[in-house]
Short mmCIF file of C-alpha atoms in Angstrom, two decimals:
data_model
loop_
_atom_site.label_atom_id
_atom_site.label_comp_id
_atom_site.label_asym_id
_atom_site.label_seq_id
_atom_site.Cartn_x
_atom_site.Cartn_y
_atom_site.Cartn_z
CA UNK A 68 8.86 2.53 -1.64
CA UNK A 69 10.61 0.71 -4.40
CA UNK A 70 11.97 2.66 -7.63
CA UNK A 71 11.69 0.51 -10.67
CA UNK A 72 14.30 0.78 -13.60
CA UNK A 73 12.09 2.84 -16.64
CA UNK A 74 13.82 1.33 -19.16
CA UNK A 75 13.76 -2.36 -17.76
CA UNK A 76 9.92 -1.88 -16.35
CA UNK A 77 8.55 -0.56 -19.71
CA UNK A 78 10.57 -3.56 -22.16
CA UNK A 79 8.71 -6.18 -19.10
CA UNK A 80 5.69 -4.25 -20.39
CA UNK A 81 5.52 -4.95 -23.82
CA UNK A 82 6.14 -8.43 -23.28
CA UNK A 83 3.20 -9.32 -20.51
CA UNK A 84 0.59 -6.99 -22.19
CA UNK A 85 0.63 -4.09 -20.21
CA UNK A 86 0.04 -0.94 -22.06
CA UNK A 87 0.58 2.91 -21.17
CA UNK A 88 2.83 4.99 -20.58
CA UNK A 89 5.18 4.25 -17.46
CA UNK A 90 2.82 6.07 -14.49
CA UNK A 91 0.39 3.32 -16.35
CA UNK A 92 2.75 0.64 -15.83
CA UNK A 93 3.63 0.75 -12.28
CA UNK A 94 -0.07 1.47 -11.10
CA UNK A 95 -1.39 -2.07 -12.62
CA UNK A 96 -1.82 -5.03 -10.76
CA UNK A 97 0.49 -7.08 -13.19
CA UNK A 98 3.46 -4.88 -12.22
CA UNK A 99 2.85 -4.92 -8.14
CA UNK A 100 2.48 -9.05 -8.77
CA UNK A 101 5.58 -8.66 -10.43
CA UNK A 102 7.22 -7.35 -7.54
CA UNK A 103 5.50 -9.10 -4.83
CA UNK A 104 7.57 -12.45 -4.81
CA UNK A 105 10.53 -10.73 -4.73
CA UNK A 106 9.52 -8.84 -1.65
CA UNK A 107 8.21 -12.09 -0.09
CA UNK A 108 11.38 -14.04 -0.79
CA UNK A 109 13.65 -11.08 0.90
CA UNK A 110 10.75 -11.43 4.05
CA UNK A 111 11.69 -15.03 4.45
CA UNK A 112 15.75 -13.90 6.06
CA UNK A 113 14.05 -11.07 8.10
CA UNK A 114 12.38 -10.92 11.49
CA UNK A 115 8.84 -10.36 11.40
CA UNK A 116 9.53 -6.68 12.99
CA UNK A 117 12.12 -6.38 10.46
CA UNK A 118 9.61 -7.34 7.36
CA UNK A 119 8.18 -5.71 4.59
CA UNK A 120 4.26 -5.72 5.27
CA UNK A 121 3.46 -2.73 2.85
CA UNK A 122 5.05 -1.73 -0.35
CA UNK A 123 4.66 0.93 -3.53
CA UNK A 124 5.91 1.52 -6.50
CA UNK A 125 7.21 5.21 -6.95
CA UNK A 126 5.19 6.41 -9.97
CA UNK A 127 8.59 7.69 -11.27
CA UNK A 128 12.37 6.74 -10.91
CA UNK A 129 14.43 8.84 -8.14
CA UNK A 130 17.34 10.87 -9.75
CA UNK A 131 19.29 12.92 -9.07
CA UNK A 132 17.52 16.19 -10.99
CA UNK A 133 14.46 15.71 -8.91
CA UNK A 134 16.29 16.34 -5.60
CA UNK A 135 15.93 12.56 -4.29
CA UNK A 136 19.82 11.95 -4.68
CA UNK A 137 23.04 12.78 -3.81
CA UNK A 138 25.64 13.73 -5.73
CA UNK A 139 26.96 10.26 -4.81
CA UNK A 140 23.47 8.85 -5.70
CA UNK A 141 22.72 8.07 -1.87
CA UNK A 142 18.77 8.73 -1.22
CA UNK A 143 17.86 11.79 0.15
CA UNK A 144 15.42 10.06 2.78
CA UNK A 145 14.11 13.40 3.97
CA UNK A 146 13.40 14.85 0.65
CA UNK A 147 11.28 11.30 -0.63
CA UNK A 148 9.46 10.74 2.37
CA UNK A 149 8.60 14.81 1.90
CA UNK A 150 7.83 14.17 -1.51
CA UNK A 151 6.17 10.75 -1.35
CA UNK A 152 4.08 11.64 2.22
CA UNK A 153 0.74 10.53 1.25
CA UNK A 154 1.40 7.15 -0.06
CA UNK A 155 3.68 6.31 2.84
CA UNK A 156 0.93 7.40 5.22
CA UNK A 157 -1.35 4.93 3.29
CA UNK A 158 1.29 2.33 4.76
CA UNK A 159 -0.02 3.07 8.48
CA UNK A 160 -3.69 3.94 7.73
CA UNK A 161 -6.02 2.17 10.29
CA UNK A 162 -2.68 0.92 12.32
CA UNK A 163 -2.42 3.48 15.01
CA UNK A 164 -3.96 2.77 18.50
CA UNK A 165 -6.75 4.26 19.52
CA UNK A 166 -6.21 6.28 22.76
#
């Protein structure tokens, strides 16, 4: 799951064409290509078992209001995979064995 900076995200925006409102933004195609090199160039120092395969963009920023932070801005892993369960699930769709 990757939180994108609002302010940052929305100025990239305006300058490649991509109208809307910031839940807009992160959905399109334009932003995930964006991304997607970035991702791919981290992949190249990792193990294959260590990789990213899947990624999303959080359709808003984690802070500390919405209960995804701690006070020392550390992610509260058990409240965003809570709050973010389907599209994580989306992740393993299809990848479980069949017993």
């Amino acid at each position: 799951l990757i939180a994108l900076d609002p302010e940052a995200i929305m100025e990239w925006a305006k300058g490649n064409g991509v109208n809307g409102g910031y839940d807009e933004v992160v959905k399109d195609p334009r932003t995930h290509a964006l991304i997607k090199p970035f991702i791919q160039d981290l992949n190249k120092g990792l193990a294959s078992y260590e990789s990213i395969k899947n990624f999303a963009i959080l359709p808003k920023d984690v802070t500390l209001d919405a209960g995804d932070l701690t006070p020392s801005l550390k992610v509260k892993r058990k409240a965003v995979e809570t709050k973010y369960k389907d599209m994580i699930e989306t992740f393993y769709a299809g990848n479980v064995a069949e017993v």
